[in-house]
mmCIF file of C-alpha atoms in Angstrom:
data_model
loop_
_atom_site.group_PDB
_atom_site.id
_atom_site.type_symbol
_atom_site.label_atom_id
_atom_site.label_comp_id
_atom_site.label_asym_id
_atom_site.label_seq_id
_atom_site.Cartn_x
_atom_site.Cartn_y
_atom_site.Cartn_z
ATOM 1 C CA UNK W 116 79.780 96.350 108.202
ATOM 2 C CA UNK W 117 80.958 93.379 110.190
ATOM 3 C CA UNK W 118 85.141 93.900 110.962
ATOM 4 C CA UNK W 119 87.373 90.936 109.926
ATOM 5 C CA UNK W 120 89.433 89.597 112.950
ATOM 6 C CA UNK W 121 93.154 89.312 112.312
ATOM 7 C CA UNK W 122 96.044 87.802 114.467
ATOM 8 C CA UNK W 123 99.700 88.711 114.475
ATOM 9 C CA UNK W 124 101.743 87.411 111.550
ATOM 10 C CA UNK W 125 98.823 87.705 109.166
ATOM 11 C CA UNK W 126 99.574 88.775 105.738
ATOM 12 C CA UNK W 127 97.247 91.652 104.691
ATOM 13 C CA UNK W 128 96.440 94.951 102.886
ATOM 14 C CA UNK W 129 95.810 98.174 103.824
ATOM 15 C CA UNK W 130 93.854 100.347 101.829
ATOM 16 C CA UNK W 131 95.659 104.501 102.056
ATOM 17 C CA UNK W 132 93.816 107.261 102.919
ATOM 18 C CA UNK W 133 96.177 110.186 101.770
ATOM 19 C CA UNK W 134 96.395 112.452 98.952
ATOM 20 C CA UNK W 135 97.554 110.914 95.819
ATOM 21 C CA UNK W 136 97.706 107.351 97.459
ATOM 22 C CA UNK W 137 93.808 106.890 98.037
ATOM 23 C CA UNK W 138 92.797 103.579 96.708
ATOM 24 C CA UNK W 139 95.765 101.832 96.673
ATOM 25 C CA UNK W 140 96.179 98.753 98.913
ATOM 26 C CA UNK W 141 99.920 97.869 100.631
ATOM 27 C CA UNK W 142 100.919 94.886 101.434
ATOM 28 C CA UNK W 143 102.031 93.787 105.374
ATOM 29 C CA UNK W 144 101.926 91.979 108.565
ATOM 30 C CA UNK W 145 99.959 92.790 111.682
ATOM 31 C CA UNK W 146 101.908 92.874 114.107
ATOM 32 C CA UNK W 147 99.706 93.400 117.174
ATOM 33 C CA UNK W 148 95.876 92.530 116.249
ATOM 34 C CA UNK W 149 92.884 94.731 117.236
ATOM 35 C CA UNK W 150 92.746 97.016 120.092
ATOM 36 C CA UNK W 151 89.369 98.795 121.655
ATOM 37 C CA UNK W 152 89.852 101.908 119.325
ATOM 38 C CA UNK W 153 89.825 99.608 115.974
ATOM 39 C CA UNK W 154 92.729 99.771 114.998
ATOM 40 C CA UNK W 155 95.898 97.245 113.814
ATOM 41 C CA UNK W 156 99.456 97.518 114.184
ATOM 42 C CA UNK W 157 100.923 96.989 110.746
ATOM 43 C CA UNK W 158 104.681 96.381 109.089
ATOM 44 C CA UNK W 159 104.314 97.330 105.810
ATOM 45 C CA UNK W 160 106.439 95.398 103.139
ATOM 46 C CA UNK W 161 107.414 98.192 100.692
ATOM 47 C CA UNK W 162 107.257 101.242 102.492
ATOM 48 C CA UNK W 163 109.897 102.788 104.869
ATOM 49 C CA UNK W 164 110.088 105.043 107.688
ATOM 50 C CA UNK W 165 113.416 106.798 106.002
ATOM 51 C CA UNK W 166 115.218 106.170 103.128
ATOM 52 C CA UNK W 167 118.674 105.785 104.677
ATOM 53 C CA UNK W 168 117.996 102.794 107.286
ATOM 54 C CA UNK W 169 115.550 101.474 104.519
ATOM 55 C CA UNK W 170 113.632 100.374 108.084
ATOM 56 C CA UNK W 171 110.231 99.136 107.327
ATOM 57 C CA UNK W 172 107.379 101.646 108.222
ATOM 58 C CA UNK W 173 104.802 100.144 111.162
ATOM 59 C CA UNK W 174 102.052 102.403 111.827
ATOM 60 C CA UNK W 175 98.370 101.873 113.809
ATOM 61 C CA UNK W 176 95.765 101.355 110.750
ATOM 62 C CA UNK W 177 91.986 101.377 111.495
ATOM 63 C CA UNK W 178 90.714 98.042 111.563
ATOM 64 C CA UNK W 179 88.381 98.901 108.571
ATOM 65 C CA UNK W 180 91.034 99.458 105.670
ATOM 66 C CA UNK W 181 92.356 96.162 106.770
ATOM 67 C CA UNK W 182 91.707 93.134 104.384
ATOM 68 C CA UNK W 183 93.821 89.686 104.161
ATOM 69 C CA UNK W 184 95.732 89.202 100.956
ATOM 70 C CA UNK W 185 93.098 88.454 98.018
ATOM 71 C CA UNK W 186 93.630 84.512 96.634
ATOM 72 C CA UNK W 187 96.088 84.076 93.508
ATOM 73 C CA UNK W 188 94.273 84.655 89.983
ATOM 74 C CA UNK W 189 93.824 80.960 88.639
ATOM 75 C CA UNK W 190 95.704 80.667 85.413
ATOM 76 C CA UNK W 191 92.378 80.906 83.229
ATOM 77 C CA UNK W 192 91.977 84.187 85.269
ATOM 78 C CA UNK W 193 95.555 85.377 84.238
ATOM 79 C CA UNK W 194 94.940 85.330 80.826
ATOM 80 C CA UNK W 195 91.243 86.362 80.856
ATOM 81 C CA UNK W 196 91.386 90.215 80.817
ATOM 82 C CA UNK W 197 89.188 91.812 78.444
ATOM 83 C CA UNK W 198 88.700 95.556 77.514
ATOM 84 C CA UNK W 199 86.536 97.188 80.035
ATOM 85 C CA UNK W 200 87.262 94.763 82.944
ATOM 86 C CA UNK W 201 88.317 95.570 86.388
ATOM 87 C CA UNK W 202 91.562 95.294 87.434
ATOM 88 C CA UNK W 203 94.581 95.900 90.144
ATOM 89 C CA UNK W 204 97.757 96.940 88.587
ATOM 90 C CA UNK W 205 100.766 96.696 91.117
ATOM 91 C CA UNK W 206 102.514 100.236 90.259
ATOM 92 C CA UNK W 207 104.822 101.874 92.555
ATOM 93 C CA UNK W 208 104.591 99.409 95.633
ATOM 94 C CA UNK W 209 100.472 99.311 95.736
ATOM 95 C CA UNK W 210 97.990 97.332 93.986
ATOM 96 C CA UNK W 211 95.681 100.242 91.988
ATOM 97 C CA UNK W 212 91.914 99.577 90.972
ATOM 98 C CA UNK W 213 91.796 100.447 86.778
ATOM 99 C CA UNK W 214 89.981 99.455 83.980
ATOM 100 C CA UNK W 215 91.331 97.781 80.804
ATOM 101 C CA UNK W 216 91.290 100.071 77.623
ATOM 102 C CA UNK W 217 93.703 98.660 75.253
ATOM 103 C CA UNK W 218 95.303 95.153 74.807
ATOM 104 C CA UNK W 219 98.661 95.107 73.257
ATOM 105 C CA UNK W 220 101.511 92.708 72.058
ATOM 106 C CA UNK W 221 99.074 89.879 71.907
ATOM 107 C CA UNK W 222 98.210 90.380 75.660
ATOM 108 C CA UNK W 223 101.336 91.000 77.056
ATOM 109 C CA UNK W 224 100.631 94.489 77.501
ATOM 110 C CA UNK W 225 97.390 96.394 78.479
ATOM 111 C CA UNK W 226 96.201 100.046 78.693
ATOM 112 C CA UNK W 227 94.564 100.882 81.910
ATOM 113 C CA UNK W 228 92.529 103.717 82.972
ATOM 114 C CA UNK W 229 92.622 105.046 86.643
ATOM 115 C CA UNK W 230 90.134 106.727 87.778
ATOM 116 C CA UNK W 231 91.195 108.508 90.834
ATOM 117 C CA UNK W 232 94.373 110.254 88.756
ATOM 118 C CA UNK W 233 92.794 110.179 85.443
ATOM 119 C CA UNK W 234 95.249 109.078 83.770
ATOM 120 C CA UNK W 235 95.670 106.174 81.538
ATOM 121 C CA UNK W 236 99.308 103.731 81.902
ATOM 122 C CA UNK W 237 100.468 100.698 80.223
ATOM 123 C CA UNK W 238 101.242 97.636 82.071
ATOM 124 C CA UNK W 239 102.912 94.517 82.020
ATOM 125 C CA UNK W 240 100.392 91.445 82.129
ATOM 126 C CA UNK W 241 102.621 90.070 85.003
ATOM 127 C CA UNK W 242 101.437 93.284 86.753
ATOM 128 C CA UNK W 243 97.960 92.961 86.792
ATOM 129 C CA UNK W 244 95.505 90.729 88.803
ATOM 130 C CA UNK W 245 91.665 90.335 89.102
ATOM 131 C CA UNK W 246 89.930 93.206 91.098
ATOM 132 C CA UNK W 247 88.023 91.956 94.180
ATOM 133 C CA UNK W 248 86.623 93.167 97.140
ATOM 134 C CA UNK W 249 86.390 92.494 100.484
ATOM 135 C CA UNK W 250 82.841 92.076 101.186
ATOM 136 C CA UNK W 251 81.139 90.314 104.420
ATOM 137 C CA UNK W 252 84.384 88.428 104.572
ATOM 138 C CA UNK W 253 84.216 87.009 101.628
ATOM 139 C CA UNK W 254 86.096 88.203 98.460
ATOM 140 C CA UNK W 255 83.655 89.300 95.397
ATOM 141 C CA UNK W 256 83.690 87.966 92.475
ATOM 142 C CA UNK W 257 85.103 84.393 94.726
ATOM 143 C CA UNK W 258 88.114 83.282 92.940
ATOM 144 C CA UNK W 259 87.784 80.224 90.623
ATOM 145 C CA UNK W 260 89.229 77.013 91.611
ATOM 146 C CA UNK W 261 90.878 74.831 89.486
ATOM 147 C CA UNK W 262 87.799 72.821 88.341
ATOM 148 C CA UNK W 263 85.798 76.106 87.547
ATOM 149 C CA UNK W 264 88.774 77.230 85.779
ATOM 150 C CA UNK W 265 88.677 74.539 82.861
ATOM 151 C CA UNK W 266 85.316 74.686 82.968
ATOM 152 C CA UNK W 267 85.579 78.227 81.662
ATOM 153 C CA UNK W 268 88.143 77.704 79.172
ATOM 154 C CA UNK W 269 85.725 74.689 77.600
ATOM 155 C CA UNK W 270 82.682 77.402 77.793
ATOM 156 C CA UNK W 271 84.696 79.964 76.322
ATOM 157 C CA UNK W 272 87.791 78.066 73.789
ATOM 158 C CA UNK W 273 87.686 81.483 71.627
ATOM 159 C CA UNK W 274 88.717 83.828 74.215
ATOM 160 C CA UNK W 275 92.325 84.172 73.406
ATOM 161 C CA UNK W 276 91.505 85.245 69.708
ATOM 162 C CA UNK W 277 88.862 87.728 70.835
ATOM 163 C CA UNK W 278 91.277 89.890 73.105
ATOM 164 C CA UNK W 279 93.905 89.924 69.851
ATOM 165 C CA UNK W 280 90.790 91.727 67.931
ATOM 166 C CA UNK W 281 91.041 95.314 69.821
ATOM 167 C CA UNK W 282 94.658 95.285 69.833
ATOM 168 C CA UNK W 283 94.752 95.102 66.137
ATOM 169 C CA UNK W 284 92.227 98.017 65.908
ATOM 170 C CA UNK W 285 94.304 100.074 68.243
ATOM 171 C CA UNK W 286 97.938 100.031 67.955
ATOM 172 C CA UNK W 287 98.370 101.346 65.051
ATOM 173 C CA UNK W 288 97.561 104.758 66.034
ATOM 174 C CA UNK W 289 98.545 105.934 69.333
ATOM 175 C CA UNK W 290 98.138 109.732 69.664
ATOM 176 C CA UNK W 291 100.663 111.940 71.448
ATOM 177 C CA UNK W 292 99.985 113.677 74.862
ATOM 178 C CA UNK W 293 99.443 117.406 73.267
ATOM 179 C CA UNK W 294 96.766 115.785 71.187
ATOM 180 C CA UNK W 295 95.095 113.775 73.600
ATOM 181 C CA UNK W 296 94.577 116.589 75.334
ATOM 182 C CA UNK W 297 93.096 118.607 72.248
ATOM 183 C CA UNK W 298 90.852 116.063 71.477
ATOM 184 C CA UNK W 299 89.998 115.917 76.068
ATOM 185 C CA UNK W 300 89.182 119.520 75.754
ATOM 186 C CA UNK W 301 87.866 119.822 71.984
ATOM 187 C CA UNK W 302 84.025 119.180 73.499
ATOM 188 C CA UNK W 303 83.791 121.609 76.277
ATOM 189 C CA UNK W 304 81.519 124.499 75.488
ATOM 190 C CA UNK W 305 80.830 127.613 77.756
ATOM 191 C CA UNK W 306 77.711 127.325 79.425
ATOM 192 C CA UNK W 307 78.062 123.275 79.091
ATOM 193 C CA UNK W 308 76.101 121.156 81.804
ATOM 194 C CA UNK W 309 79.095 119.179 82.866
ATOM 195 C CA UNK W 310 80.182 116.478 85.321
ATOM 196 C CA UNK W 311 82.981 117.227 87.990
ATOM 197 C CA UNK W 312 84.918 115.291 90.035
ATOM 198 C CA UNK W 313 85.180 115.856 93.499
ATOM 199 C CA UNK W 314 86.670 113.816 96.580
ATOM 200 C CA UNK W 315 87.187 110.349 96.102
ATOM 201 C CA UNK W 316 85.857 109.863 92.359
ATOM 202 C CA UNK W 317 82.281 111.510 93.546
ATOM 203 C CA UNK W 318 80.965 113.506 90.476
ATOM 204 C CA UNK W 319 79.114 117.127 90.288
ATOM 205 C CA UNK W 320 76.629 118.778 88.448
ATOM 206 C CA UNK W 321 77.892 122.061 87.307
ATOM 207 C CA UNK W 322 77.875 124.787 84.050
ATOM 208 C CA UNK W 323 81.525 125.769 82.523
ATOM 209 C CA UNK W 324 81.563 129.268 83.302
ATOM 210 C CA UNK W 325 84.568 130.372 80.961
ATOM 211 C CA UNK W 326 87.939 129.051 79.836
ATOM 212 C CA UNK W 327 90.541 130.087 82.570
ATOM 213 C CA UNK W 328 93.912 129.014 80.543
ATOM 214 C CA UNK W 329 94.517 125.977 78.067
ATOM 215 C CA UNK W 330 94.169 123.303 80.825
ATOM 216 C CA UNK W 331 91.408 124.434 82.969
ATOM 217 C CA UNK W 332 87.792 126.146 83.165
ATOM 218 C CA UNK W 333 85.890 127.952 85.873
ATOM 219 C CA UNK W 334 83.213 125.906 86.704
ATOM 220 C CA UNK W 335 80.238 126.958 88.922
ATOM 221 C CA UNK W 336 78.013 123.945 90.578
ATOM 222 C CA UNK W 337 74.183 123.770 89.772
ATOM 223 C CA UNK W 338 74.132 121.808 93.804
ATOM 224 C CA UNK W 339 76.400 123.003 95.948
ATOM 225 C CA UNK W 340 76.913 126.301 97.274
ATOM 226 C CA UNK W 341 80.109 128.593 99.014
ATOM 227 C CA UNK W 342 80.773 128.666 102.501
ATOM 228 C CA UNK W 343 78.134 131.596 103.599
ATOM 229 C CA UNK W 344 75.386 129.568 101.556
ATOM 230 C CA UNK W 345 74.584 132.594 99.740
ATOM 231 C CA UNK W 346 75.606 132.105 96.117
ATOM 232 C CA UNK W 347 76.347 128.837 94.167
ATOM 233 C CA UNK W 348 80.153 127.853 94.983
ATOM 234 C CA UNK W 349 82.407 128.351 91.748
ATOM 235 C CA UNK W 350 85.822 126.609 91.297
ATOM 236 C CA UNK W 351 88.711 126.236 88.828
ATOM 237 C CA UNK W 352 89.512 122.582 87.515
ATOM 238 C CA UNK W 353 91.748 121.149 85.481
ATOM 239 C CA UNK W 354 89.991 119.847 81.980
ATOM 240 C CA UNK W 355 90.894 116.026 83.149
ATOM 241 C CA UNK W 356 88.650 116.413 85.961
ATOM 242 C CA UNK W 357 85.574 117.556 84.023
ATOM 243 C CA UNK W 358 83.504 114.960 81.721
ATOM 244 C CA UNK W 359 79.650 115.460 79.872
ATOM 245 C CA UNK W 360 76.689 114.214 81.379
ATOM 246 C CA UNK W 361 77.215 110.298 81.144
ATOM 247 C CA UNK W 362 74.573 109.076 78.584
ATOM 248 C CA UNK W 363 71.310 106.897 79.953
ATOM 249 C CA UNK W 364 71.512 104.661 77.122
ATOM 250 C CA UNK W 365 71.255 101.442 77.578
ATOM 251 C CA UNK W 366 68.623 102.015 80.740
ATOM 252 C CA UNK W 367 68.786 99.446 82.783
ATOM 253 C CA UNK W 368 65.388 97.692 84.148
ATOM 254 C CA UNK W 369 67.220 96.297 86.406
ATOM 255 C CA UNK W 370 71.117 95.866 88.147
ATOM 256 C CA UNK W 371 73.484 92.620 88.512
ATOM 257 C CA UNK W 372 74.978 91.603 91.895
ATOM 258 C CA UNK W 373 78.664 92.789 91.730
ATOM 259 C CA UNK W 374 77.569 94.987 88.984
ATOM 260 C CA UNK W 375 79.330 98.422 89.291
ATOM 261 C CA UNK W 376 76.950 101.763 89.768
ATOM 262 C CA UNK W 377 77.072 105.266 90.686
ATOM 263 C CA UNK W 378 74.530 106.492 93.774
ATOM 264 C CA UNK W 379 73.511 109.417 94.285
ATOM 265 C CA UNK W 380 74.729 110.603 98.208
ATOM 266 C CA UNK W 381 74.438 114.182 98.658
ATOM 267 C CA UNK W 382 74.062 116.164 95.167
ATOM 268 C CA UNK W 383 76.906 113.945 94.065
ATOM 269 C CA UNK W 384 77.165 110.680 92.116
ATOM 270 C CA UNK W 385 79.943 108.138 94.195
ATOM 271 C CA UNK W 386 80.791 104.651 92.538
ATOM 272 C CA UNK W 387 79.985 101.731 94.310
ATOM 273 C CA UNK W 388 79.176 97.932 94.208
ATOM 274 C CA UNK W 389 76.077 95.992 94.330
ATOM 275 C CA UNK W 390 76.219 93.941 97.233
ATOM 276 C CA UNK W 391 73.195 92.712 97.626
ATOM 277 C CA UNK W 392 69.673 92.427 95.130
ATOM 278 C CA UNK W 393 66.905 93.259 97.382
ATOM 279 C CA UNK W 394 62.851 92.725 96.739
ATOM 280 C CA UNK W 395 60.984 95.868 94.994
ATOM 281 C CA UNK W 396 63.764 97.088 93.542
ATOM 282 C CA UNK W 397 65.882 97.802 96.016
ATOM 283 C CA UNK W 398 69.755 97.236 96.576
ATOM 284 C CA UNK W 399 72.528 97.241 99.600
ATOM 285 C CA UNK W 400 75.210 99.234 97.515
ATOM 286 C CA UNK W 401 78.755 98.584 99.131
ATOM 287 C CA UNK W 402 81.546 101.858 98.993
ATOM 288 C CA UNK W 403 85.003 100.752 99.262
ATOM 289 C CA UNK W 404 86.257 104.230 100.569
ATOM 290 C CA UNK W 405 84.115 104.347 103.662
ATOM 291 C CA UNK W 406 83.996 100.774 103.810
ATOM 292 C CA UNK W 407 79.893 101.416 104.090
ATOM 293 C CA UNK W 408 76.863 99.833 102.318
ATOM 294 C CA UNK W 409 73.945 101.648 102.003
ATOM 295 C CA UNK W 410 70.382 100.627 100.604
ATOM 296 C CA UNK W 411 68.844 102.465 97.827
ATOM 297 C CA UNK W 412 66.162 102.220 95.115
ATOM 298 C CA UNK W 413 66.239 101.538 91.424
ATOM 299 C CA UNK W 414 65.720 105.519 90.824
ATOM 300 C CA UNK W 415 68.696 106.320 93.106
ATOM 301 C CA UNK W 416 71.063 104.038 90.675
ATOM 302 C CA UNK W 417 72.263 104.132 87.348
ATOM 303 C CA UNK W 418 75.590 101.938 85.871
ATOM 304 C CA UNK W 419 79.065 103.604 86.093
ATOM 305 C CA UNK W 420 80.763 104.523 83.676
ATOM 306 C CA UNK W 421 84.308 106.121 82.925
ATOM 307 C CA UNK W 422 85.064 108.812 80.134
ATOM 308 C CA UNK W 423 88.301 107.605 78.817
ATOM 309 C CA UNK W 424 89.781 109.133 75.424
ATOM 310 C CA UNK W 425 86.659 111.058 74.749
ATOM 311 C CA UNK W 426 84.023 107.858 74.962
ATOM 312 C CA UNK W 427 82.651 106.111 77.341
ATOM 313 C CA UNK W 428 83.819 103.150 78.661
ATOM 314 C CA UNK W 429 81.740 100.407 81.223
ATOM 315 C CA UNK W 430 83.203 98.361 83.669
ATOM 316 C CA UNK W 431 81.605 94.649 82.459
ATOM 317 C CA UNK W 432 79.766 92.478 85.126
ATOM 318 C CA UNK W 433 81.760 90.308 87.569
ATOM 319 C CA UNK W 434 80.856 86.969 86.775
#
């Protein structure tokens, strides 16, 4: 994939790779542009090298988690999340990729889902903006100028009265932690052909083996096998990182540019975005982590989907 050139004083983000931060983008500066080992010199804007001098933190950033600052949402945007949808959530100094579950307080308020903690968070309105990706140097879904924008109220006047209609189905009954977590684990059976989450929101095969304590199972994968290769490898997970088999209803004849999928990449399902709709069935699949896209066939597809609350829940369609 083609690198995006950048100069010093460009505003950007940079996408983290570490442990408990992966996904989430940081705002900064460059503040010396790109050097023969790919990388950029970034100032971040929220994060610090020590909390006493409260200096900002500049580090060297391959030139590949690099992206300029996506445009501002357009106000028919702004008010235009709907459950299911994509979205960033600024949370704890980083703009986070989640999907909409709830609407509250007349759309004030929203539920998201995220999938690399699996956790679910409410979240101001003023908090949240579309998702879009960096693609081929051009952002996907393109934002929507001013002229689109009332275009798409016109097209679509009842909007604001259809994202009241799920809030006043789910308000009213919000259940405690304890019992989410009753009704998480109330489906797991021993000897279950189960899903697994592994790096980066990749998913496994693999059969629950036996309840290990009230939050997690053993698990032993049906594709992957220990470190001498002799025996299939078995692990202990917590119950939020273990789902069913997602269901292939609706099947899909065919799949949407900028329509969310899972692809299968070495025994594992990762999430990705059409990029590209290619002749006989084919597709260039794009993979935000690696910043890759790959091309695969129909049969190597099928649309992602999150388990949130004990359903299923698909990410709609960019438009």
């Amino acid at each position: 994939m083609a690198e995006t050139h950048f100069e010093k004083g460009d505003e950007v983000e940079v996408c983290s790779s570490e442990e408990g931060f992966r996904g989430a983008w940081f705002s900064g500066k460059v503040v010396k542009a790109v050097n023969k080992n790919k990388k950029v010199y970034i100032q971040y804007d929220n994060l610090v090298e020590d909390e006493k001098t409260l200096k900002p933190l500049k580090e060297f950033v391959d030139v590949f988690n690099v992206r300029p600052i996506p445009p501002h949402d357009s106000d028919s945007e702004k008010n235009n999340h709907k459950i299911s949808d994509s979205v960033d959530a600024f949370y704890e100094d980083a703009w986070w990729e989640g999907v909409v579950t709830k609407i509250l307080e007349n759309g004030n308020k929203f539920v998201l889902y995220f999938r690399d903690s699996k956790e679910e968070l409410e979240i101001d309105k003023d908090k949240l903006r579309v998702h879009r990706e960096w693609v081929h140097g051009s952002w996907v879904p393109p934002p929507l100028d001013e002229e689109q924008s009332q275009q798409q109220e016109k097209e679509h006047p009842q909007h604001q009265e259809e994202i009241q209609k799920p809030h006043l189905q789910v308000e009213e009954q919000q259940p405690q932690q304890q019992e989410e977590e009753i009704v998480q684990s109330s489906w797991i059976k021993v000897g279950d052909t189960v899903e697994v989450t592994g790096f980066a929101g990749s998913w496994f095969d693999a059969t629950v083996v036996k309840k290990t304590n009230e939050n997690k199972y053993l698990i032993e994968y049906l594709n992957l096998k220990s470190e001498d290769e002799t025996k299939l490898l078995r692990k202990e997970v917590e119950i939020k990182c273990i789902r069913p088999i997602p269901p292939c209803n609706p099947k899909l004849e065919s799949y949407s540019l900028l329509q969310e999928v899972d692809a299968e990449i070495s025994n594992g399902w990762w999430c990705g975005v059409v990029s590209k709709v290619l002749s006989d069935s084919k597709y260039i699949v794009f993979f935000r982590e690696s910043s890759e896209e790959l091309e695969y066939d129909h049969s190597q597809l099928r649309p992602h989907q999150d388990w949130v609350g004990g359903k299923w829940v698909r990410a709609s369609v960019a438009p």
